[in-house]
Structures are given as structure tokens and as C-alpha cells.
mmCIF file of C-alpha atoms in Angstrom:
data_model
loop_
_atom_site.group_PDB
_atom_site.id
_atom_site.type_symbol
_atom_site.label_atom_id
_atom_site.label_comp_id
_atom_site.label_asym_id
_atom_site.label_seq_id
_atom_site.Cartn_x
_atom_site.Cartn_y
_atom_site.Cartn_z
ATOM 1 C CA MET A 15 0.016 0.298 -0.271
ATOM 2 C CA PRO A 16 1.136 3.821 -0.662
ATOM 3 C CA ALA A 17 2.392 5.921 2.009
ATOM 4 C CA ASN A 18 0.289 8.510 3.777
ATOM 5 C CA LYS A 19 -2.741 6.128 3.975
ATOM 6 C CA ASP A 20 -5.285 7.168 7.025
ATOM 7 C CA HIS A 21 -7.861 4.685 8.360
ATOM 8 C CA HIS A 22 -10.515 5.620 5.372
ATOM 9 C CA PRO A 23 -8.854 4.987 1.920
ATOM 10 C CA LEU A 24 -11.880 5.009 0.263
ATOM 11 C CA ARG A 25 -12.647 8.360 1.639
ATOM 12 C CA ALA A 26 -9.896 10.167 1.272
ATOM 13 C CA LEU A 27 -10.007 9.003 -2.838
ATOM 14 C CA ARG A 28 -13.244 9.958 -2.691
ATOM 15 C CA ALA A 29 -12.563 13.451 -1.568
ATOM 16 C CA TRP A 30 -9.721 13.414 -3.956
ATOM 17 C CA ALA A 31 -12.106 13.061 -6.944
ATOM 18 C CA LEU A 32 -14.773 15.510 -5.403
ATOM 19 C CA TYR A 33 -11.691 18.559 -5.819
ATOM 20 C CA ASP A 34 -11.925 17.576 -9.580
ATOM 21 C CA TRP A 35 -15.559 18.720 -9.428
ATOM 22 C CA ALA A 36 -14.904 22.211 -7.378
ATOM 23 C CA ASN A 37 -12.187 23.151 -10.295
ATOM 24 C CA SER A 38 -13.996 22.640 -12.741
ATOM 25 C CA GLY A 39 -16.390 25.330 -13.060
ATOM 26 C CA PHE A 40 -13.671 27.293 -14.148
ATOM 27 C CA ALA A 41 -11.653 25.760 -16.499
ATOM 28 C CA ALA A 42 -15.986 25.631 -17.807
ATOM 29 C CA LEU A 43 -17.146 28.975 -17.272
ATOM 30 C CA VAL A 44 -14.936 31.413 -16.875
ATOM 31 C CA GLN A 45 -12.156 29.889 -19.823
ATOM 32 C CA THR A 46 -14.820 29.032 -21.981
ATOM 33 C CA PHE A 47 -18.198 29.288 -22.626
ATOM 34 C CA VAL A 48 -19.710 32.250 -20.409
ATOM 35 C CA PHE A 49 -16.749 34.632 -19.394
ATOM 36 C CA ALA A 50 -14.733 34.178 -22.194
ATOM 37 C CA ALA A 51 -17.521 34.760 -24.982
ATOM 38 C CA TYR A 52 -19.085 37.463 -22.815
ATOM 39 C CA PHE A 53 -15.470 39.000 -22.432
ATOM 40 C CA THR A 54 -14.749 39.347 -26.705
ATOM 41 C CA LYS A 55 -18.472 39.895 -27.249
ATOM 42 C CA ALA A 56 -19.387 42.851 -24.791
ATOM 43 C CA VAL A 57 -16.502 43.967 -22.947
ATOM 44 C CA ALA A 58 -13.386 43.974 -26.059
ATOM 45 C CA GLU A 59 -13.991 46.925 -28.384
ATOM 46 C CA ASN A 60 -14.806 43.974 -30.894
ATOM 47 C CA GLU A 61 -14.896 40.213 -31.306
ATOM 48 C CA THR A 62 -11.579 40.162 -33.776
ATOM 49 C CA LEU A 63 -9.702 42.355 -31.350
ATOM 50 C CA GLY A 64 -11.443 40.698 -28.226
ATOM 51 C CA ILE A 65 -10.037 36.669 -29.835
ATOM 52 C CA ALA A 66 -6.646 38.204 -29.599
ATOM 53 C CA GLN A 67 -6.148 39.835 -26.259
ATOM 54 C CA TRP A 68 -8.057 36.764 -24.896
ATOM 55 C CA GLY A 69 -5.293 34.455 -27.033
ATOM 56 C CA ASN A 70 -2.691 37.107 -25.518
ATOM 57 C CA MET A 71 -3.429 37.085 -22.023
ATOM 58 C CA MET A 72 -3.710 32.705 -22.311
ATOM 59 C CA GLY A 73 -0.536 32.889 -23.380
ATOM 60 C CA VAL A 74 1.035 34.975 -21.034
ATOM 61 C CA ALA A 75 -0.433 33.307 -18.315
ATOM 62 C CA GLY A 76 0.595 30.027 -19.816
ATOM 63 C CA LEU A 77 4.006 30.921 -19.685
ATOM 64 C CA ILE A 78 3.708 32.023 -16.110
ATOM 65 C CA ILE A 79 2.622 29.113 -15.316
ATOM 66 C CA GLY A 80 5.010 26.758 -17.483
ATOM 67 C CA ILE A 81 8.012 28.522 -15.964
ATOM 68 C CA GLY A 82 6.661 28.260 -12.280
ATOM 69 C CA GLY A 83 5.204 25.122 -12.102
ATOM 70 C CA PRO A 84 8.501 22.770 -11.434
ATOM 71 C CA ILE A 85 9.561 24.776 -9.154
ATOM 72 C CA LEU A 86 7.029 24.660 -6.923
ATOM 73 C CA GLY A 87 6.691 20.858 -7.065
ATOM 74 C CA ALA A 88 10.500 20.373 -6.657
ATOM 75 C CA VAL A 89 9.866 22.831 -3.577
ATOM 76 C CA ALA A 90 6.884 21.002 -2.266
ATOM 77 C CA ASP A 91 8.604 17.569 -3.020
ATOM 78 C CA ARG A 92 11.841 19.041 -0.497
ATOM 79 C CA SER A 93 9.604 20.371 2.411
ATOM 80 C CA GLY A 94 6.828 17.492 2.023
ATOM 81 C CA ARG A 95 3.739 18.423 2.397
ATOM 82 C CA ARG A 96 1.168 19.264 -0.659
ATOM 83 C CA LYS A 97 -2.041 20.645 1.055
ATOM 84 C CA PRO A 98 -0.639 24.165 1.870
ATOM 85 C CA TRP A 99 0.360 25.275 -1.365
ATOM 86 C CA LEU A 100 -2.705 23.611 -3.189
ATOM 87 C CA GLY A 101 -4.767 25.543 -0.481
ATOM 88 C CA LEU A 102 -2.836 28.877 -1.601
ATOM 89 C CA PHE A 103 -3.498 28.334 -4.764
ATOM 90 C CA THR A 104 -7.192 27.274 -4.997
ATOM 91 C CA GLY A 105 -7.576 30.531 -2.709
ATOM 92 C CA VAL A 106 -5.673 32.533 -5.616
ATOM 93 C CA CYS A 107 -8.177 31.343 -8.645
ATOM 94 C CA ILE A 108 -11.547 31.779 -5.760
ATOM 95 C CA THR A 109 -10.631 35.147 -5.207
ATOM 96 C CA ALA A 110 -9.514 36.189 -8.902
ATOM 97 C CA THR A 111 -12.854 33.971 -9.659
ATOM 98 C CA PHE A 112 -15.164 36.143 -7.692
ATOM 99 C CA LEU A 113 -13.604 39.603 -8.780
ATOM 100 C CA LEU A 114 -14.529 38.985 -12.446
ATOM 101 C CA TRP A 115 -18.116 40.306 -10.947
ATOM 102 C CA PHE A 116 -17.223 43.700 -11.531
ATOM 103 C CA VAL A 117 -15.795 43.787 -15.294
ATOM 104 C CA GLN A 118 -18.847 45.282 -16.826
ATOM 105 C CA PRO A 119 -19.802 44.901 -20.360
ATOM 106 C CA ASN A 120 -17.612 48.606 -21.521
ATOM 107 C CA ALA A 121 -13.879 48.668 -22.785
ATOM 108 C CA SER A 122 -12.983 50.016 -20.004
ATOM 109 C CA TYR A 123 -12.913 46.729 -18.235
ATOM 110 C CA VAL A 124 -11.454 44.856 -20.669
ATOM 111 C CA TRP A 125 -7.698 45.119 -19.288
ATOM 112 C CA LEU A 126 -9.163 44.529 -15.677
ATOM 113 C CA GLY A 127 -11.095 41.680 -17.276
ATOM 114 C CA LEU A 128 -8.089 40.357 -18.684
ATOM 115 C CA PHE A 129 -5.408 40.318 -15.448
ATOM 116 C CA LEU A 130 -8.418 38.685 -13.199
ATOM 117 C CA ALA A 131 -8.824 35.959 -15.864
ATOM 118 C CA GLY A 132 -5.011 35.767 -15.963
ATOM 119 C CA ILE A 133 -4.549 35.441 -12.279
ATOM 120 C CA GLY A 134 -7.181 32.812 -12.024
ATOM 121 C CA THR A 135 -6.100 30.448 -14.431
ATOM 122 C CA ILE A 136 -2.724 30.447 -13.075
ATOM 123 C CA GLY A 137 -3.578 30.062 -9.708
ATOM 124 C CA SER A 138 -6.346 26.855 -10.996
ATOM 125 C CA GLU A 139 -2.923 25.081 -12.881
ATOM 126 C CA TYR A 140 -0.817 25.271 -9.903
ATOM 127 C CA ALA A 141 -3.330 24.164 -7.719
ATOM 128 C CA MET A 142 -3.232 21.224 -10.370
ATOM 129 C CA VAL A 143 0.243 20.754 -9.951
ATOM 130 C CA PHE A 144 -0.086 19.551 -6.034
ATOM 131 C CA TYR A 145 -3.383 18.066 -6.271
ATOM 132 C CA ASN A 146 -2.065 15.778 -8.971
ATOM 133 C CA ALA A 147 0.933 15.032 -6.744
ATOM 134 C CA MET A 148 -1.525 13.542 -4.199
ATOM 135 C CA LEU A 149 -3.282 10.785 -6.608
ATOM 136 C CA PRO A 150 -0.579 8.093 -6.180
ATOM 137 C CA ASP A 151 -0.058 8.833 -2.791
ATOM 138 C CA LEU A 152 -3.518 7.699 -2.402
ATOM 139 C CA ALA A 153 -4.573 4.798 -5.260
ATOM 140 C CA GLU A 154 -3.062 1.241 -5.503
ATOM 141 C CA PRO A 155 -1.408 1.286 -8.782
ATOM 142 C CA LYS A 156 -3.194 -0.897 -10.306
ATOM 143 C CA ILE A 157 -6.363 1.672 -9.875
ATOM 144 C CA ILE A 158 -4.443 5.063 -10.839
ATOM 145 C CA GLY A 159 -6.119 4.978 -13.672
ATOM 146 C CA ARG A 160 -9.477 4.081 -13.054
ATOM 147 C CA TRP A 161 -9.561 7.226 -10.390
ATOM 148 C CA SER A 162 -7.809 9.903 -12.347
ATOM 149 C CA GLY A 163 -10.298 8.951 -14.996
ATOM 150 C CA TRP A 164 -13.137 8.762 -12.074
ATOM 151 C CA GLY A 165 -12.202 12.442 -11.520
ATOM 152 C CA TRP A 166 -12.420 13.804 -14.864
ATOM 153 C CA GLY A 167 -15.775 12.622 -15.074
ATOM 154 C CA LEU A 168 -16.776 14.132 -11.508
ATOM 155 C CA GLY A 169 -15.343 17.578 -12.929
ATOM 156 C CA TYR A 170 -17.218 17.373 -16.133
ATOM 157 C CA ALA A 171 -20.270 16.279 -14.601
ATOM 158 C CA GLY A 172 -19.374 19.500 -11.996
ATOM 159 C CA GLY A 173 -19.102 21.801 -14.697
ATOM 160 C CA LEU A 174 -22.580 20.925 -16.572
ATOM 161 C CA ILE A 175 -24.251 21.021 -13.053
ATOM 162 C CA LEU A 176 -23.080 24.378 -12.920
ATOM 163 C CA LEU A 177 -23.308 25.438 -16.853
ATOM 164 C CA ILE A 178 -27.502 24.687 -16.218
ATOM 165 C CA ILE A 179 -27.665 26.684 -13.057
ATOM 166 C CA ALA A 180 -25.923 29.373 -14.509
ATOM 167 C CA LEU A 181 -28.442 28.753 -17.835
ATOM 168 C CA TYR A 182 -31.261 28.488 -16.137
ATOM 169 C CA GLY A 183 -30.952 30.468 -13.356
ATOM 170 C CA PHE A 184 -29.098 33.332 -14.695
ATOM 171 C CA VAL A 185 -28.820 33.591 -18.643
ATOM 172 C CA GLN A 186 -32.173 32.360 -20.008
ATOM 173 C CA PRO A 187 -34.654 35.222 -19.505
ATOM 174 C CA PRO A 188 -36.142 35.259 -16.997
ATOM 175 C CA GLY A 189 -34.020 33.147 -15.242
ATOM 176 C CA TRP A 190 -34.803 31.235 -11.773
ATOM 177 C CA PHE A 191 -33.204 34.184 -9.277
ATOM 178 C CA SER A 192 -34.356 37.200 -11.739
ATOM 179 C CA VAL A 193 -31.086 38.821 -11.661
ATOM 180 C CA PRO A 194 -31.562 42.196 -13.737
ATOM 181 C CA ARG A 195 -30.272 42.323 -17.046
ATOM 182 C CA GLU A 196 -28.838 45.928 -17.207
ATOM 183 C CA GLY A 197 -24.792 46.116 -17.324
ATOM 184 C CA ALA A 198 -24.933 42.356 -18.099
ATOM 185 C CA MET A 199 -25.418 41.109 -14.122
ATOM 186 C CA HIS A 200 -27.230 38.324 -15.219
ATOM 187 C CA ILE A 201 -23.525 36.961 -16.543
ATOM 188 C CA ARG A 202 -21.495 38.602 -14.345
ATOM 189 C CA ALA A 203 -23.173 36.899 -11.792
ATOM 190 C CA VAL A 204 -22.077 33.114 -12.814
ATOM 191 C CA MET A 205 -18.485 34.473 -11.798
ATOM 192 C CA PRO A 206 -19.640 34.601 -7.982
ATOM 193 C CA LEU A 207 -21.412 31.329 -8.545
ATOM 194 C CA THR A 208 -18.522 29.806 -9.747
ATOM 195 C CA ALA A 209 -15.843 31.169 -6.997
ATOM 196 C CA LEU A 210 -18.768 29.840 -4.414
ATOM 197 C CA TRP A 211 -19.267 25.954 -5.972
ATOM 198 C CA TYR A 212 -15.146 25.783 -6.301
ATOM 199 C CA LEU A 213 -15.325 27.107 -2.288
ATOM 200 C CA ILE A 214 -17.844 24.614 -1.403
ATOM 201 C CA PHE A 215 -16.746 21.674 -3.016
ATOM 202 C CA CYS A 216 -12.746 22.289 -2.719
ATOM 203 C CA LEU A 217 -13.412 21.627 1.140
ATOM 204 C CA PRO A 218 -13.637 17.911 1.230
ATOM 205 C CA ILE A 219 -9.833 17.396 0.145
ATOM 206 C CA PHE A 220 -8.526 19.200 2.851
ATOM 207 C CA LEU A 221 -10.791 17.666 5.707
ATOM 208 C CA TYR A 222 -10.628 14.211 5.050
ATOM 209 C CA SER A 223 -7.330 12.871 2.211
ATOM 210 C CA PRO A 224 -3.586 12.896 3.752
ATOM 211 C CA ASP A 225 -1.507 14.810 3.199
ATOM 212 C CA LYS A 226 2.848 13.832 3.088
ATOM 213 C CA PRO A 227 4.466 14.674 6.328
ATOM 214 C CA SER A 228 6.722 17.419 6.704
ATOM 215 C CA THR A 229 10.620 16.553 6.286
ATOM 216 C CA GLY A 230 11.017 19.739 8.483
ATOM 217 C CA VAL A 231 13.158 21.629 5.299
ATOM 218 C CA PRO A 232 12.667 25.355 5.845
ATOM 219 C CA LEU A 233 11.005 26.843 3.546
ATOM 220 C CA LYS A 234 13.551 29.054 2.574
ATOM 221 C CA LYS A 235 16.202 26.021 2.336
ATOM 222 C CA ALA A 236 13.853 24.566 0.288
ATOM 223 C CA ILE A 237 13.892 27.423 -2.360
ATOM 224 C CA THR A 238 16.908 27.002 -3.101
ATOM 225 C CA GLY A 239 17.324 23.144 -3.163
ATOM 226 C CA ALA A 240 14.620 23.182 -5.603
ATOM 227 C CA PHE A 241 16.678 25.128 -8.099
ATOM 228 C CA SER A 242 19.225 22.024 -7.769
ATOM 229 C CA GLN A 243 16.857 19.530 -7.755
ATOM 230 C CA LEU A 244 15.288 20.980 -10.790
ATOM 231 C CA HIS A 245 18.751 21.534 -12.369
ATOM 232 C CA ASP A 246 19.912 17.660 -11.720
ATOM 233 C CA SER A 247 16.523 16.345 -13.080
ATOM 234 C CA ILE A 248 16.601 18.381 -16.307
ATOM 235 C CA LYS A 249 20.362 17.905 -17.140
ATOM 236 C CA HIS A 250 19.991 14.353 -16.158
ATOM 237 C CA VAL A 251 16.200 13.480 -17.950
ATOM 238 C CA ARG A 252 18.280 10.928 -19.865
ATOM 239 C CA ASP A 253 17.711 8.836 -17.134
ATOM 240 C CA TYR A 254 14.342 9.077 -17.611
ATOM 241 C CA ARG A 255 13.875 9.217 -20.809
ATOM 242 C CA GLY A 256 10.700 8.032 -21.819
ATOM 243 C CA ILE A 257 8.776 10.634 -19.053
ATOM 244 C CA ALA A 258 10.750 13.244 -21.604
ATOM 245 C CA ILE A 259 9.665 11.889 -24.946
ATOM 246 C CA PHE A 260 5.707 12.175 -23.092
ATOM 247 C CA LEU A 261 6.223 15.359 -21.570
ATOM 248 C CA LEU A 262 7.508 16.349 -25.260
ATOM 249 C CA ALA A 263 4.572 15.044 -26.895
ATOM 250 C CA ARG A 264 2.063 16.111 -24.054
ATOM 251 C CA MET A 265 3.188 19.862 -24.856
ATOM 252 C CA PHE A 266 1.677 19.444 -27.895
ATOM 253 C CA TYR A 267 -1.356 17.760 -27.775
ATOM 254 C CA ASN A 268 -2.053 19.867 -24.212
ATOM 255 C CA ASP A 269 -1.397 22.768 -25.953
ATOM 256 C CA GLY A 270 -3.996 22.133 -28.984
ATOM 257 C CA LEU A 271 -6.526 21.493 -25.487
ATOM 258 C CA THR A 272 -5.719 24.588 -23.970
ATOM 259 C CA THR A 273 -6.041 26.782 -27.208
ATOM 260 C CA MET A 274 -9.401 24.568 -28.002
ATOM 261 C CA PHE A 275 -10.723 25.035 -24.306
ATOM 262 C CA ALA A 276 -9.665 28.916 -24.844
ATOM 263 C CA PHE A 277 -11.712 29.961 -28.134
ATOM 264 C CA GLY A 278 -14.853 26.723 -28.220
ATOM 265 C CA GLY A 279 -16.787 29.313 -26.493
ATOM 266 C CA ILE A 280 -15.746 32.446 -28.812
ATOM 267 C CA TYR A 281 -15.312 29.421 -31.914
ATOM 268 C CA ALA A 282 -18.933 28.679 -31.447
ATOM 269 C CA ALA A 283 -20.398 32.302 -30.922
ATOM 270 C CA ALA A 284 -18.714 34.160 -33.662
ATOM 271 C CA THR A 285 -18.188 31.548 -36.701
ATOM 272 C CA PHE A 286 -22.083 30.304 -36.142
ATOM 273 C CA GLY A 287 -23.935 33.135 -34.568
ATOM 274 C CA MET A 288 -24.352 31.240 -30.813
ATOM 275 C CA SER A 289 -26.268 33.408 -28.310
ATOM 276 C CA ALA A 290 -24.679 33.138 -24.805
ATOM 277 C CA SER A 291 -27.570 30.576 -23.831
ATOM 278 C CA GLU A 292 -26.637 28.462 -26.958
ATOM 279 C CA VAL A 293 -22.980 28.505 -26.206
ATOM 280 C CA ILE A 294 -23.884 27.438 -22.375
ATOM 281 C CA LEU A 295 -26.209 24.390 -23.897
ATOM 282 C CA PHE A 296 -23.594 23.713 -26.516
ATOM 283 C CA GLY A 297 -20.939 23.560 -22.879
ATOM 284 C CA ILE A 298 -23.649 21.433 -21.365
ATOM 285 C CA GLY A 299 -24.082 18.895 -24.101
ATOM 286 C CA LEU A 300 -20.056 19.401 -24.697
ATOM 287 C CA ASN A 301 -19.534 18.214 -20.560
ATOM 288 C CA VAL A 302 -22.051 15.833 -20.594
ATOM 289 C CA THR A 303 -19.935 13.401 -23.967
ATOM 290 C CA ALA A 304 -16.756 14.129 -22.018
ATOM 291 C CA GLY A 305 -17.967 13.453 -18.394
ATOM 292 C CA LEU A 306 -19.162 10.040 -20.031
ATOM 293 C CA GLY A 307 -16.070 9.786 -22.275
ATOM 294 C CA ALA A 308 -13.319 10.081 -18.864
ATOM 295 C CA ALA A 309 -15.623 7.837 -16.619
ATOM 296 C CA SER A 310 -15.983 4.824 -19.444
ATOM 297 C CA PHE A 311 -12.206 5.157 -20.531
ATOM 298 C CA ALA A 312 -10.673 4.984 -17.262
ATOM 299 C CA TRP A 313 -11.330 1.104 -17.145
ATOM 300 C CA LEU A 314 -9.677 1.280 -20.301
ATOM 301 C CA ASP A 315 -6.539 2.511 -18.857
ATOM 302 C CA ASP A 316 -6.599 -0.070 -16.311
ATOM 303 C CA TRP A 317 -6.495 -2.853 -18.693
ATOM 304 C CA LEU A 318 -4.816 -1.535 -22.106
ATOM 305 C CA GLY A 319 -2.839 0.980 -20.225
ATOM 306 C CA PRO A 320 -2.561 4.942 -20.354
ATOM 307 C CA ARG A 321 -0.453 5.042 -23.171
ATOM 308 C CA LYS A 322 -2.699 3.269 -26.008
ATOM 309 C CA THR A 323 -5.823 5.128 -24.075
ATOM 310 C CA ILE A 324 -3.637 8.364 -24.990
ATOM 311 C CA LEU A 325 -3.155 7.473 -28.796
ATOM 312 C CA PHE A 326 -6.617 6.925 -29.162
ATOM 313 C CA SER A 327 -7.942 9.587 -28.307
ATOM 314 C CA LEU A 328 -5.661 12.195 -30.018
ATOM 315 C CA ILE A 329 -7.335 10.104 -33.173
ATOM 316 C CA GLY A 330 -10.497 10.814 -31.813
ATOM 317 C CA LEU A 331 -9.834 14.460 -31.202
ATOM 318 C CA VAL A 332 -8.289 14.247 -34.877
ATOM 319 C CA ILE A 333 -10.994 13.454 -37.144
ATOM 320 C CA PRO A 334 -14.750 15.674 -35.517
ATOM 321 C CA GLY A 335 -12.155 18.310 -34.899
ATOM 322 C CA ALA A 336 -10.962 18.691 -38.592
ATOM 323 C CA ALA A 337 -14.489 18.140 -39.738
ATOM 324 C CA ILE A 338 -15.753 21.018 -36.890
ATOM 325 C CA LEU A 339 -13.108 23.979 -39.338
ATOM 326 C CA LEU A 340 -15.367 22.451 -42.462
ATOM 327 C CA VAL A 341 -18.456 22.499 -41.584
ATOM 328 C CA THR A 342 -20.796 25.462 -42.169
ATOM 329 C CA ASP A 343 -24.170 23.830 -40.946
ATOM 330 C CA LYS A 344 -24.765 24.953 -37.089
ATOM 331 C CA THR A 345 -26.011 20.747 -36.385
ATOM 332 C CA LEU A 346 -22.499 19.686 -37.848
ATOM 333 C CA PHE A 347 -20.731 21.718 -35.757
ATOM 334 C CA TRP A 348 -22.955 20.051 -32.313
ATOM 335 C CA ILE A 349 -22.597 16.601 -34.006
ATOM 336 C CA PHE A 350 -18.698 16.635 -34.431
ATOM 337 C CA GLY A 351 -18.218 19.223 -31.104
ATOM 338 C CA LEU A 352 -20.182 16.875 -28.685
ATOM 339 C CA ALA A 353 -17.927 14.108 -30.509
ATOM 340 C CA ILE A 354 -14.867 15.751 -29.385
ATOM 341 C CA GLY A 355 -15.773 16.122 -25.871
ATOM 342 C CA ILE A 356 -16.035 11.926 -25.789
ATOM 343 C CA PHE A 357 -12.246 11.768 -26.006
ATOM 344 C CA VAL A 358 -11.207 15.235 -23.772
ATOM 345 C CA GLY A 359 -11.544 13.728 -20.743
ATOM 346 C CA PRO A 360 -9.608 10.356 -21.144
ATOM 347 C CA VAL A 361 -6.553 11.962 -23.001
ATOM 348 C CA GLN A 362 -6.165 14.155 -19.644
ATOM 349 C CA ALA A 363 -7.059 11.623 -17.422
ATOM 350 C CA SER A 364 -4.380 8.805 -18.664
ATOM 351 C CA SER A 365 -1.970 11.748 -18.836
ATOM 352 C CA ARG A 366 -2.203 12.381 -15.261
ATOM 353 C CA SER A 367 -2.278 8.344 -15.553
ATOM 354 C CA TYR A 368 0.883 8.225 -17.302
ATOM 355 C CA LEU A 369 2.795 10.151 -15.100
ATOM 356 C CA ALA A 370 1.589 8.253 -12.070
ATOM 357 C CA HIS A 371 2.725 5.508 -13.000
ATOM 358 C CA ALA A 372 6.328 6.271 -14.468
ATOM 359 C CA ALA A 373 7.190 8.817 -11.636
ATOM 360 C CA PRO A 374 10.146 7.945 -9.543
ATOM 361 C CA ALA A 375 8.235 8.335 -5.745
ATOM 362 C CA LYS A 376 10.780 11.062 -4.248
ATOM 363 C CA LEU A 377 10.235 13.365 -7.791
ATOM 364 C CA ARG A 378 6.415 12.973 -8.045
ATOM 365 C CA THR A 379 5.691 16.286 -7.568
ATOM 366 C CA GLU A 380 8.254 17.968 -9.659
ATOM 367 C CA MET A 381 7.543 15.416 -12.533
ATOM 368 C CA PHE A 382 4.286 16.306 -12.129
ATOM 369 C CA GLY A 383 5.513 20.250 -11.986
ATOM 370 C CA LEU A 384 6.919 18.737 -15.030
ATOM 371 C CA LEU A 385 3.657 17.927 -17.137
ATOM 372 C CA ALA A 386 2.685 21.505 -15.860
ATOM 373 C CA LEU A 387 5.977 23.051 -17.815
ATOM 374 C CA SER A 388 5.027 21.037 -20.574
ATOM 375 C CA GLY A 389 1.538 21.621 -20.604
ATOM 376 C CA LYS A 390 2.223 25.700 -20.245
ATOM 377 C CA LEU A 391 5.679 26.239 -21.577
ATOM 378 C CA THR A 392 4.839 26.600 -25.110
ATOM 379 C CA SER A 393 0.779 27.055 -24.318
ATOM 380 C CA PHE A 394 1.343 30.321 -24.908
ATOM 381 C CA ILE A 395 2.218 29.298 -28.913
ATOM 382 C CA GLY A 396 -1.289 27.751 -30.190
ATOM 383 C CA PRO A 397 -3.724 31.550 -28.261
ATOM 384 C CA PHE A 398 -0.903 33.597 -30.224
ATOM 385 C CA LEU A 399 -1.304 31.801 -33.444
ATOM 386 C CA VAL A 400 -5.302 31.257 -33.543
ATOM 387 C CA GLY A 401 -4.934 35.417 -31.884
ATOM 388 C CA TRP A 402 -2.880 36.098 -34.890
ATOM 389 C CA LEU A 403 -3.967 34.416 -37.582
ATOM 390 C CA THR A 404 -7.652 35.115 -37.256
ATOM 391 C CA LEU A 405 -6.685 39.088 -37.160
ATOM 392 C CA ALA A 406 -4.740 38.623 -40.641
ATOM 393 C CA SER A 407 -7.309 36.200 -42.275
ATOM 394 C CA GLY A 408 -10.480 37.905 -40.386
ATOM 395 C CA ASN A 409 -11.793 33.905 -40.566
ATOM 396 C CA GLN A 410 -11.322 32.294 -36.647
ATOM 397 C CA ARG A 411 -11.886 28.894 -38.689
ATOM 398 C CA VAL A 412 -8.011 29.538 -40.356
ATOM 399 C CA GLY A 413 -6.731 30.283 -37.115
ATOM 400 C CA MET A 414 -8.793 27.096 -35.221
ATOM 401 C CA GLY A 415 -6.377 25.174 -37.567
ATOM 402 C CA ALA A 416 -3.326 25.170 -35.306
ATOM 403 C CA VAL A 417 -5.166 23.119 -32.766
ATOM 404 C CA ILE A 418 -5.477 20.642 -35.725
ATOM 405 C CA GLY A 419 -1.833 20.599 -36.328
ATOM 406 C CA LEU A 420 -0.916 20.060 -32.356
ATOM 407 C CA PHE A 421 -2.888 17.099 -32.164
ATOM 408 C CA VAL A 422 -0.933 15.449 -35.045
ATOM 409 C CA LEU A 423 1.955 16.671 -33.599
ATOM 410 C CA GLY A 424 1.278 15.051 -29.854
ATOM 411 C CA LEU A 425 -0.056 12.314 -31.718
ATOM 412 C CA ILE A 426 3.064 11.385 -33.510
ATOM 413 C CA GLY A 427 5.559 11.901 -30.521
ATOM 414 C CA MET A 428 3.078 9.227 -28.637
ATOM 415 C CA LEU A 429 4.446 6.995 -31.199
ATOM 416 C CA PHE A 430 7.640 7.293 -29.604
ATOM 417 C CA VAL A 431 6.874 7.028 -25.550
ATOM 418 C CA PRO A 432 7.393 3.507 -23.983
ATOM 419 C CA PRO A 433 4.334 1.614 -21.952
ATOM 420 C CA VAL A 434 4.363 1.551 -18.497
ATOM 421 C CA LYS A 435 2.853 -1.406 -16.044
ATOM 422 C CA ASN A 436 -0.039 -0.703 -14.370
ATOM 423 C CA THR A 437 0.941 -2.260 -10.857
ATOM 424 C CA LYS A 438 4.356 -2.278 -9.335
#
């Protein structure tokens, strides 16, 4: 049994998985389907400029996450505990999300909206470094895949319920809560709702999931040692060749996912003329298919292994993704868009599962920091490409083509990644 088990390992795992449920609201309602679309259509001077500004913000945030993630992970590995870091960055994300309420539909609020969304993104991603690293300490190696998948599935279920509350409680008139529509209050009110959701459902992991014990290393010494440890890990990365190739492949396909999430709602609104309600409905449907995909493929991960699951999922992203760029009919967009959702959850869950199996225990949090690095070091490229190509061509379909290219590069890279055993 892994270390740090309490007397209720199943309760600890359930509490751990519920954090995905809590965190997913930020990705669904802020980054993709509500605030992102609201920003480009109502806050920015025009949609084209708004898309470019949003892409630049996501790119800058991604660069900060990529640089800081491995360092923070190495600090946690040396100091032992992960919950304090998880709590800190969870609090940062919740606070920034709540403050998005103050971003009114006026171009004078552009920089406030970009700043808060960027800070929230950084907080959310840093929190996930420490959250992901907790899984191998809570679950037996042979069931890591299914718990990783169930966590992602719970995340999409949480995003689904929150999107339904947002749509019928606030956005769709008259709304369950009859929020006034002046100054886009019915849209802005979704942000405090998302923050409250995150706050409530993140509590179980802090109450019921055990943490690694403190090593007693002072913070200053841990930070100094972290740089040395990180330098040695990168210097000797050839000792972990399989992990290095995996992180490189993930760098590409996760950049594609990040870009797709950042522009999914914007693309639906701008290219297919979807209203705010329609975008949220699409988000609800996407969360249904993504949640079902993540939960069902969790068994496939433990059966075939995470590498094969990732390869299969990437093929499932490329084919309908390419179709979405070619179709002009809104019904076909719905069909292919919902099909993409089936494979989004598995590729993310199995990436977490692969590293949980492959990473050496003494470097686990640092390796998950490198996972954040692989997902964020080049994550500015996708959003920047979409923004720049959209501005240059005046056609968002051209810009979104970069997403499919990134998926294909990731697929090619994964062909060279060695499989891992699901038992130790």
C-alpha cells in the first residue's frame, strides 16, 4: 500500500476526486463558455480584437505557469507537504473568479478582465500540480487509471451542473433568480456563483485526504534546494527518457487542448452566430460527452494502459476536430463538437495516469510540475497563433486550424513513448 494512508482510504480518494468537481467550474464557465464569450462580445471593442487579447492573455498566463510549475513542485518535494500549496493557489483562483463580477460590458474594463482571468488561470493550474501529485499516495498503482478517469468524469459532471444552473438560473430570461439584465448583471453574477461552488466543494480534500508529512526543511532552504534539484533533473533527464518523450508529446497535444478550451465558446459564438444561451447549451452537451468519455475510458486505462488510451483519444480528437473547421451547418457543428468531448477527458486523465505510474516517488511532485511545464511552456503558441491568424485572415477557421496541427504533432510524439506497467 502507498504511504500516507489514513484509516479511510476510500473516503480519502472520494474527497480527492471531488476536487475535480470543484475546480472544473473555472475552466467551463470562466475560460470557455461564459466569461470568455462575454469578454469578446461585450467587453472588448470588437470580437476580432477581443479574440486576440484573450489569446495573448492566455499565452502570458501559460508562460508563467510553465516556468513556475516545476519549481513549485520541486519545493513541495523537498518540504513534503502539498496541501498548503494546494490551499494557497485554490484561494487565489477563487478570489480572482469572484472579482470578475466587477468586469462590466465596457471597453474600459478590458484590462481588469484580462488581469483577473489570467490570475485565476495561474492559480487554477498551479493548484492542479499539487492535486495531481497526491493521487499516487492515495491509490494503489493498479487502480490509478480508473481514479484519475473518475476524477475527470466528476469534473465534467460538476461543470455540467454548474452550466445548467448558470443557464437557467441567470442567463436565460427570466431566470430562476430573476437577476437584472442591466449592465450584463445576469452574466457577471455567474462569476461569484463559480467562486462559491469552488470554495464549497474543495473543502473535502482538505478535511479527509491525508497529506505527506513535513520533512522539516525550512521554506528558504527548500526553495534553494528546489532550483538545484530541478537543474539536476533536467540535466539527467536522459535517465528518464520515456518521461522526457512523453512530456514533449504532451507539450503539443495539451497546447491544442488549452487552445481549444480557450476559444471553444468564442468560436461557437463568432463563427456560428450562437447566442450566450446557445453557447452554454453547447457547453452542457460537451460536459456530458466528456464526462461519459472520461469515466468509461478509465477502465480502458487500467486494462490497456495509459499510452494506448492517449493514442486512441488523440485520433478521436483529430478527426471530428478537422470536420468542425470544414462544416458550415450549425447542426453538424453540434454533432462533431459533442463527439470531440468523448475523447477530451480520457486524454487528460490518462496523461495524469501515465506520469503517476512512470514518475519516481522521490521526484513525483516535481515531475507533475514538469507536467505543468510541458502543458504550459509552449501554451502561448496556440492562443497566439489563433489570435494572429484570425487577425491576419479575418477568418477564425484559419486560426483554429492550429489546434488540429498540435493534436497531430502530439499523436506522432506518443508513438515513441514507452508503455508503463499498471502494477508495481
